[in-house]
């Protein structure tokens, strides 16, 4: 029995003798099946060809990304906090070297993942660090490897500790969440946004999509609601899902004006 991993989205599935017939995450209209058809790998095979880079992003924040890039190519973030660290988002590869790095940085008290495209091998990480994985209950059906470590929350916000708060923003996924880190950006606050608020090439802006690979936009009402949901929180910086995809200054105003620009484009036809 093996826990197979989808090569295109990086999701690890529950143990089975043969690879699963399909990947529901890739068959969903927000993703795509690889151009050479559905392909599978395993953690062992991945570890033979890839390794993780763990590197500081900012004080109290470390990025963890796989090299060469695998599947969607996101990098996770480890937030160091006095009450315990949060692993924000996740990558598929977890090897002994990475485990030692993360332990040296203080381990993981809880894992929280923005949305199903980064569920990756979350159960492996949960077991390695004896940490729960906090997911929004609206995404239950996208869990491909059920496990008692997965903890589903409901509602619009979930407070953790040290003021760390998960906010359900929806949009890209109904239960898509972001993490507010009040101690981030030297105390001015930070939002760990995955691609729920997507930091774009002009890193003074973010954008919003139902599907990024297939370029399916969100409605004006949804974008307005997402921007309104972050309004009560103070944040200077917005960390996107890839290395260097960061709005470094005036993050809250960046989200506000990005939502206005998006809605304006939809409503005027630009
Ligand atoms: Zn997949
Ligand atoms: Zn996504």
PDB file of N, CA and C and ligand atoms in Angstrom, residues 6-11 13 23-27 31-32 38 40, ligand 1:
ATOM      1  N   UNK A   6      -0.263  13.081  -6.730  1.00  0.00           N
ATOM      2  CA  UNK A   6      -0.543  13.607  -8.069  1.00  0.00           C
ATOM      3  C   UNK A   6       0.590  14.554  -8.480  1.00  0.00           C
ATOM      4  N   UNK A   7       1.162  14.305  -9.632  1.00  0.00           N
ATOM      5  CA  UNK A   7       2.319  15.078 -10.091  1.00  0.00           C
ATOM      6  C   UNK A   7       1.931  16.523 -10.434  1.00  0.00           C
ATOM      7  N   UNK A   8       0.696  16.739 -10.865  1.00  0.00           N
ATOM      8  CA  UNK A   8       0.306  18.087 -11.319  1.00  0.00           C
ATOM      9  C   UNK A   8      -0.067  19.016 -10.170  1.00  0.00           C
ATOM     10  N   UNK A   9      -0.762  18.475  -9.141  1.00  0.00           N
ATOM     11  CA  UNK A   9      -1.151  19.359  -8.032  1.00  0.00           C
ATOM     12  C   UNK A   9      -0.402  19.056  -6.742  1.00  0.00           C
ATOM     13  N   UNK A  10       0.334  17.942  -6.690  1.00  0.00           N
ATOM     14  CA  UNK A  10       1.137  17.639  -5.515  1.00  0.00           C
ATOM     15  C   UNK A  10       0.371  17.049  -4.346  1.00  0.00           C
ATOM     16  N   UNK A  11      -0.894  16.704  -4.566  1.00  0.00           N
ATOM     17  CA  UNK A  11      -1.716  16.173  -3.467  1.00  0.00           C
ATOM     18  C   UNK A  11      -1.403  14.708  -3.205  1.00  0.00           C
ATOM     19  N   UNK A  13      -2.576  11.178  -1.709  1.00  0.00           N
ATOM     20  CA  UNK A  13      -3.847  10.475  -1.505  1.00  0.00           C
ATOM     21  C   UNK A  13      -3.700   9.409  -0.422  1.00  0.00           C
ATOM     22  N   UNK A  23      -7.541  12.281 -10.266  1.00  0.00           N
ATOM     23  CA  UNK A  23      -7.314  13.280  -9.229  1.00  0.00           C
ATOM     24  C   UNK A  23      -8.459  14.288  -9.295  1.00  0.00           C
ATOM     25  N   UNK A  24      -9.398  14.244  -8.348  1.00  0.00           N
ATOM     26  CA  UNK A  24     -10.540  15.169  -8.396  1.00  0.00           C
ATOM     27  C   UNK A  24     -10.118  16.634  -8.333  1.00  0.00           C
ATOM     28  N   UNK A  25      -9.004  16.918  -7.673  1.00  0.00           N
ATOM     29  CA  UNK A  25      -8.563  18.321  -7.583  1.00  0.00           C
ATOM     30  C   UNK A  25      -8.135  18.820  -8.964  1.00  0.00           C
ATOM     31  N   UNK A  26      -7.414  17.997  -9.706  1.00  0.00           N
ATOM     32  CA  UNK A  26      -6.997  18.412 -11.048  1.00  0.00           C
ATOM     33  C   UNK A  26      -8.154  18.390 -12.047  1.00  0.00           C
ATOM     34  N   UNK A  27      -9.146  17.540 -11.810  1.00  0.00           N
ATOM     35  CA  UNK A  27     -10.281  17.482 -12.742  1.00  0.00           C
ATOM     36  C   UNK A  27     -11.283  18.607 -12.499  1.00  0.00           C
ATOM     37  N   UNK A  31      -8.344  23.688 -11.801  1.00  0.00           N
ATOM     38  CA  UNK A  31      -7.020  23.115 -12.050  1.00  0.00           C
ATOM     39  C   UNK A  31      -7.044  22.493 -13.445  1.00  0.00           C
ATOM     40  N   UNK A  32      -6.163  21.559 -13.698  1.00  0.00           N
ATOM     41  CA  UNK A  32      -6.121  20.923 -15.015  1.00  0.00           C
ATOM     42  C   UNK A  32      -5.366  19.611 -14.875  1.00  0.00           C
ATOM     43  N   UNK A  38      -2.847  11.967 -16.539  1.00  0.00           N
ATOM     44  CA  UNK A  38      -2.679  11.856 -15.089  1.00  0.00           C
ATOM     45  C   UNK A  38      -1.414  11.070 -14.755  1.00  0.00           C
ATOM     46  N   UNK A  40       1.435   9.958 -11.474  1.00  0.00           N
ATOM     47  CA  UNK A  40       1.569   9.791 -10.025  1.00  0.00           C
ATOM     48  C   UNK A  40       3.023   9.601  -9.637  1.00  0.00           C
TER      49      UNK A  40
HETATM   50 ZN1  LIG B   1      -3.969  16.545  -8.903  1.00  0.00          ZN
END
